[in-house]
mmCIF file of C-alpha atoms in Angstrom:
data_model
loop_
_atom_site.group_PDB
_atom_site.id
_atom_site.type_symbol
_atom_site.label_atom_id
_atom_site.label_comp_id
_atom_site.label_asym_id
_atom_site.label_seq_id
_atom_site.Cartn_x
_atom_site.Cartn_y
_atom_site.Cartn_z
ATOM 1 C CA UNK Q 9 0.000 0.000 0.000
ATOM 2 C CA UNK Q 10 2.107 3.219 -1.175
ATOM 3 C CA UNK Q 11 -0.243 5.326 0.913
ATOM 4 C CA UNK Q 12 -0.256 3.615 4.022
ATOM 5 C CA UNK Q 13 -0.808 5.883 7.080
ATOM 6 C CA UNK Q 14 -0.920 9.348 4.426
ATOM 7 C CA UNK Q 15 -3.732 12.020 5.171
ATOM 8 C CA UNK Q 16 -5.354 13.187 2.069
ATOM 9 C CA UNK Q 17 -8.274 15.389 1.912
ATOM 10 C CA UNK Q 18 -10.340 14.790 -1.530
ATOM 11 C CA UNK Q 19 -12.349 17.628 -3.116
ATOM 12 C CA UNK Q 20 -15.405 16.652 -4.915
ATOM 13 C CA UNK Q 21 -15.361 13.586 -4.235
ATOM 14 C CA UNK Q 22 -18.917 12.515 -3.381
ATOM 15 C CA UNK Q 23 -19.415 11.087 -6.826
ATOM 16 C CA UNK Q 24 -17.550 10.575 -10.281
ATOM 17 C CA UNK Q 25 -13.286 11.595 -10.631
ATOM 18 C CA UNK Q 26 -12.926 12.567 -6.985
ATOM 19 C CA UNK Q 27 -14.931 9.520 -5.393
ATOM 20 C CA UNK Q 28 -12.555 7.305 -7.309
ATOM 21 C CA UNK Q 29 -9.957 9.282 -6.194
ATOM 22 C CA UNK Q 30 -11.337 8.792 -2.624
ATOM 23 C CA UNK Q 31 -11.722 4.912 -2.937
ATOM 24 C CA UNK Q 32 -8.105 4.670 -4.503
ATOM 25 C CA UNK Q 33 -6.011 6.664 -1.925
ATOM 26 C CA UNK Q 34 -8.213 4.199 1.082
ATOM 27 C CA UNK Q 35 -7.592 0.938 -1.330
ATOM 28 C CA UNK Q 36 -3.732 2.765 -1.260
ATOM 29 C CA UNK Q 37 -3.950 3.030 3.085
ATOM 30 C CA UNK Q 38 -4.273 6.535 2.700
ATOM 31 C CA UNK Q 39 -6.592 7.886 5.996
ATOM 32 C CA UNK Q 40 -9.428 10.261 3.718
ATOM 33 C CA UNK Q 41 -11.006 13.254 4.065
ATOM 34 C CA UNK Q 42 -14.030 12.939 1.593
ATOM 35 C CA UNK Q 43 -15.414 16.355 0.705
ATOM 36 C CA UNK Q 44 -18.498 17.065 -1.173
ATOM 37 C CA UNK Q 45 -21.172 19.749 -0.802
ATOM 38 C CA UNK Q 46 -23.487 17.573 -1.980
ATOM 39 C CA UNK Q 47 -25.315 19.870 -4.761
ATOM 40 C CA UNK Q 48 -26.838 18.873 -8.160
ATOM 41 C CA UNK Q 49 -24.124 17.880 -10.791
ATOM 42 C CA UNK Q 50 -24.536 21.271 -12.305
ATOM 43 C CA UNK Q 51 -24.201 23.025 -8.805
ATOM 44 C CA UNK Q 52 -27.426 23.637 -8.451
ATOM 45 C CA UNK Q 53 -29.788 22.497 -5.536
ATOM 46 C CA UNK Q 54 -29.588 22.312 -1.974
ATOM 47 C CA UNK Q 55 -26.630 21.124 -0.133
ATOM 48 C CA UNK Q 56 -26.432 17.732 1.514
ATOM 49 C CA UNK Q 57 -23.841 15.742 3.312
ATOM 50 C CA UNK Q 58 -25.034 12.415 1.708
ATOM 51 C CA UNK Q 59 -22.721 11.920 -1.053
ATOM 52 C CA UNK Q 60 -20.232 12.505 1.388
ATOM 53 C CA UNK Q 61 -21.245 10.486 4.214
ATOM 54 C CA UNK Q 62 -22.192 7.570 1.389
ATOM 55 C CA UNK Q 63 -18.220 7.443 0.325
ATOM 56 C CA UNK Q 64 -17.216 7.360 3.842
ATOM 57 C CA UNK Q 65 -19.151 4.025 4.059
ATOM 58 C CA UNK Q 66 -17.925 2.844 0.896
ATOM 59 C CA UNK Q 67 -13.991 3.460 2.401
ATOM 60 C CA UNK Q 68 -15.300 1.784 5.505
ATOM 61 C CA UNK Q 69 -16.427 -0.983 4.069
ATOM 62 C CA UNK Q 70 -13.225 -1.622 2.527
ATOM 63 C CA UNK Q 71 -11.567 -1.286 6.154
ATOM 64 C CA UNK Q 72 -10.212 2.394 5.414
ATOM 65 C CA UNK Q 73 -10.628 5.315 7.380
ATOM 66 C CA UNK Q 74 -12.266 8.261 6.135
ATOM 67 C CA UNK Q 75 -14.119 11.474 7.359
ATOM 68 C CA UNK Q 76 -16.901 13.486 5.740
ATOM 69 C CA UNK Q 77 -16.279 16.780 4.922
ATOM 70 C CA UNK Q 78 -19.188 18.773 3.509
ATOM 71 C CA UNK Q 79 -18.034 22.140 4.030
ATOM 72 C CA UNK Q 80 -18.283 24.889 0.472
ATOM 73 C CA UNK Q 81 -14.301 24.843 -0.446
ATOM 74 C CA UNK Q 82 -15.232 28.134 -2.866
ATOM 75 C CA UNK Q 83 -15.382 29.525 0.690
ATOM 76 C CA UNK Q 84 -12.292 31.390 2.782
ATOM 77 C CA UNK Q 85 -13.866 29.203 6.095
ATOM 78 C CA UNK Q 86 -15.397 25.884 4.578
ATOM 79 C CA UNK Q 87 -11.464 25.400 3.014
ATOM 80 C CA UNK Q 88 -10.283 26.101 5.856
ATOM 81 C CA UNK Q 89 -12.834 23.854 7.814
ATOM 82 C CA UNK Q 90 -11.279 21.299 5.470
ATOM 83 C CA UNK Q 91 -8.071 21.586 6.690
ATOM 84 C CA UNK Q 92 -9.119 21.553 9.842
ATOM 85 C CA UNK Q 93 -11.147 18.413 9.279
ATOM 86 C CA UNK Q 94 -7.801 16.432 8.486
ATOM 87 C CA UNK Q 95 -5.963 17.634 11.417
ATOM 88 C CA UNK Q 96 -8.710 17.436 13.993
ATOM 89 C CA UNK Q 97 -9.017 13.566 12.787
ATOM 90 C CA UNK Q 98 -5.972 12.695 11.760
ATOM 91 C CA UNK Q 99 -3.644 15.075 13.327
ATOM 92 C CA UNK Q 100 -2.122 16.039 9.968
ATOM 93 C CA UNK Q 101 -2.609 16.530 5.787
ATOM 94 C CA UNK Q 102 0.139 15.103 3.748
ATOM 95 C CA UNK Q 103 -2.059 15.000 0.473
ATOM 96 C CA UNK Q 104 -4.733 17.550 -1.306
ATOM 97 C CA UNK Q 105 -6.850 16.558 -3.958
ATOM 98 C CA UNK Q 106 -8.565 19.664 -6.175
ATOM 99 C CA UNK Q 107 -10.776 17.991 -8.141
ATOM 100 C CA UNK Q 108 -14.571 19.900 -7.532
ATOM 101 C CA UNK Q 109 -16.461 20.803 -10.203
ATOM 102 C CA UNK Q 110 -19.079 21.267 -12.623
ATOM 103 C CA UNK Q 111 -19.873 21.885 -16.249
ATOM 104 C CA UNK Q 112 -22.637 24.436 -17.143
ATOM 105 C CA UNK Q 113 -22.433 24.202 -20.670
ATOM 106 C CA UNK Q 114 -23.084 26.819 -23.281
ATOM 107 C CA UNK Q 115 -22.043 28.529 -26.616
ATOM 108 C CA UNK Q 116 -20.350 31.884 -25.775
ATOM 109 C CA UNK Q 117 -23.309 33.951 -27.373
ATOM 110 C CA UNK Q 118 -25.376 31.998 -25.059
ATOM 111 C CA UNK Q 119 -23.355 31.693 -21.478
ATOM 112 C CA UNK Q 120 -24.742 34.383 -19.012
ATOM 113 C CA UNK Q 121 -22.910 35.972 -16.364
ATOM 114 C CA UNK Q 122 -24.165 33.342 -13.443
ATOM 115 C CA UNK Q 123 -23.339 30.734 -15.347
ATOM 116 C CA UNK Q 124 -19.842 31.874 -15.832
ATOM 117 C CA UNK Q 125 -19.125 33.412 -12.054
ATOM 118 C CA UNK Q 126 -20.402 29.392 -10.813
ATOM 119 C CA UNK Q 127 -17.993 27.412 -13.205
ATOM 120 C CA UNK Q 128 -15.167 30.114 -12.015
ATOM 121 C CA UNK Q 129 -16.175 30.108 -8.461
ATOM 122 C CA UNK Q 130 -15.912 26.278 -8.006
ATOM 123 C CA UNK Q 131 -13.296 25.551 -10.167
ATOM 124 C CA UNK Q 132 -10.900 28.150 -9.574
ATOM 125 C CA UNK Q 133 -11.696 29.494 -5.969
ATOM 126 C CA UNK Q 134 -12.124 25.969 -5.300
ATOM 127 C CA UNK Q 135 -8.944 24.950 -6.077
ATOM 128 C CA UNK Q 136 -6.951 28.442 -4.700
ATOM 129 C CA UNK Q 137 -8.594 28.253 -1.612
ATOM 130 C CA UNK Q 138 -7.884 24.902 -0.346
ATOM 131 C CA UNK Q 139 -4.355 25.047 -1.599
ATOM 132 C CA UNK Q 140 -4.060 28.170 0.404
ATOM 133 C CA UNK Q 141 -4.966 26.515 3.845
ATOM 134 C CA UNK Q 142 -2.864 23.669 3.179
ATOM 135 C CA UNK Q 143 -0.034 25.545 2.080
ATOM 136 C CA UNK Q 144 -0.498 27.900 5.081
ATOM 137 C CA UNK Q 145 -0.630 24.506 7.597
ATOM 138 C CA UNK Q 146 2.797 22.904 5.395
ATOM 139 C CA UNK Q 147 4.096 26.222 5.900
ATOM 140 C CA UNK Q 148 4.219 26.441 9.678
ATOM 141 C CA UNK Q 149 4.968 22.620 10.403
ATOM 142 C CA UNK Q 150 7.938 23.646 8.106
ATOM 143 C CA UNK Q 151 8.835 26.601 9.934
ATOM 144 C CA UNK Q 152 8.175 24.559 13.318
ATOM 145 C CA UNK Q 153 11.051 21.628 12.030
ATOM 146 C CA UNK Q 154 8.424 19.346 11.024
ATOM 147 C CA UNK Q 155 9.196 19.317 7.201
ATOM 148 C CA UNK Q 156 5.787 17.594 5.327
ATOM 149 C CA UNK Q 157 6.300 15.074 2.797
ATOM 150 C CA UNK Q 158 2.806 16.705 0.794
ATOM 151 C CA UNK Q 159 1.839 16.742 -2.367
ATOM 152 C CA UNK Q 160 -1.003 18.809 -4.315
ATOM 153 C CA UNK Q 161 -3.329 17.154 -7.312
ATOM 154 C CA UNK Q 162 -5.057 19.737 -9.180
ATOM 155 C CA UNK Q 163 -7.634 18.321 -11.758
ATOM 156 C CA UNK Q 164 -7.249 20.124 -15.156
ATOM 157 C CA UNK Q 165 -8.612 19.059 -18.202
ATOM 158 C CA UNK Q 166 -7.606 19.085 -21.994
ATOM 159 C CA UNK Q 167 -10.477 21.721 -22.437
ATOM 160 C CA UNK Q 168 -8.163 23.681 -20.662
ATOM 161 C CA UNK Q 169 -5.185 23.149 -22.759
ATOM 162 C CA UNK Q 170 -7.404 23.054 -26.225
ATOM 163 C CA UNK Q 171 -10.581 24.990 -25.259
ATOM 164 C CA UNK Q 172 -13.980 22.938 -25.524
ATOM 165 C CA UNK Q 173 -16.924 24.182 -27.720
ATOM 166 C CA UNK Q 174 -19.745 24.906 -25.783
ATOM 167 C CA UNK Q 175 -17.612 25.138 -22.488
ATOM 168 C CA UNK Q 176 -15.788 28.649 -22.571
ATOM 169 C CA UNK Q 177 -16.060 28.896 -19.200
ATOM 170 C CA UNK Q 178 -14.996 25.596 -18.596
ATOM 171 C CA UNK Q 179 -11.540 25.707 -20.459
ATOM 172 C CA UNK Q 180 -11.258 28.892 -19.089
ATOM 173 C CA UNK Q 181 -11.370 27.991 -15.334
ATOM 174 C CA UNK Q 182 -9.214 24.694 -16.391
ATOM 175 C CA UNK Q 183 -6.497 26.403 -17.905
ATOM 176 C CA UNK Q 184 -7.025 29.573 -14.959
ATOM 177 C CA UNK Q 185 -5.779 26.117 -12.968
ATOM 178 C CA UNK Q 186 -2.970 25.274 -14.860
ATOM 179 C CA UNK Q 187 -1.352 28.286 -14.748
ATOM 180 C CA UNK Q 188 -2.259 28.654 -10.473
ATOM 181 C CA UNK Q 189 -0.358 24.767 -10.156
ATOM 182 C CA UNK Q 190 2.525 25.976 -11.949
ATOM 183 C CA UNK Q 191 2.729 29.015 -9.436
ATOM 184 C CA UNK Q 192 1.839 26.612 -6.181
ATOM 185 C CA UNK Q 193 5.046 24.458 -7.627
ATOM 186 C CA UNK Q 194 7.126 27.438 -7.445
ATOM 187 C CA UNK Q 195 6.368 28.431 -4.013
ATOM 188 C CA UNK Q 196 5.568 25.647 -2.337
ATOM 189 C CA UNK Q 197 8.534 24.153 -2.780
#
């Protein structure tokens, strides 16, 4: 198990890429943080814990240990309730996953201004602000002589490298994410 004993604290991960993610880092012996605020596939809806809570079971029943987290990561305090999450039930984060999302898909003429702000907000707020609260947390366990083994997973897409008809907003966020992992490389190391 390469993961064995890691702490990693999954984004999106109630259902599709990040649940797998999720189910992979427990089948690994990674300890997981599953994170999910439950909405509608297109971000709409209510929020619920349930997709959450259901991949918690799931790493359970594999004999993992994981933790819901169903806090709004497009938030300055639900990423930071994140990162508190892993370290008030694991007493540490080696690993974060940025992999929320969700497509509302248009042609340019056609994408209005909400539906642009909500791809935006979740993909790149959602990525900036989780890394910032783990960076923050590697940060002082560095300064403290407690230097982290972590690592950060950012989910791009090739609509970010190519652009995606019908998803301007989409590639746009995607490669906005791209160019923010390049940066967290640089000064996170």
């Amino acid at each position: 198990m390469i993961c064995k004993g890691r702490v990693v604290a999954v984004t999106g991960a109630g259902r599709g890429l990040g649940r797998a993610h999720a189910l992979e880092f427990a089948r690994q012996g990674a300890l997981v943080v599953v994170n999910d605020l439950g909405i509608a596939r297109d971000g709409t809806g209510e929020a619920t814990s349930e997709p959450a809570e259901t991949v918690v079971k799931e790493i359970e029943a594999l004999g993992g240990q994981a933790v819901a987290s169903p806090h709004d990561i497009a938030t300055e305090e639900g990423a930071a309730a994140l990162i508190a999450t892993a370290l008030e039930h694991f007493g540490r984060l080696d690993v974060l996953v940025n992999n929320a999302g969700f497509l509302r898909d248009r042609m340019l003429i056609n994408l209005t201004e909400d539906e642009w702000d909500a791809v935006m907000r979740v993909h790149l707020k959602g990525h900036f602000l989780p890394l910032k609260h783990a960076g923050q947390y590697w940060r002082a366990e560095s300064k403290a002589g407690r230097r982290p083994d972590a690592r950060v997973i950012n989910t791009s897409s090739g609509a970010g490298l190519l652009g995606s008809v019908g998803q301007g907003n989409y590639s746009a966020a995607k490669a906005g994410i791209v160019g923010l992992t390049f940066v967290a490389a640089a000064e996170l190391a």
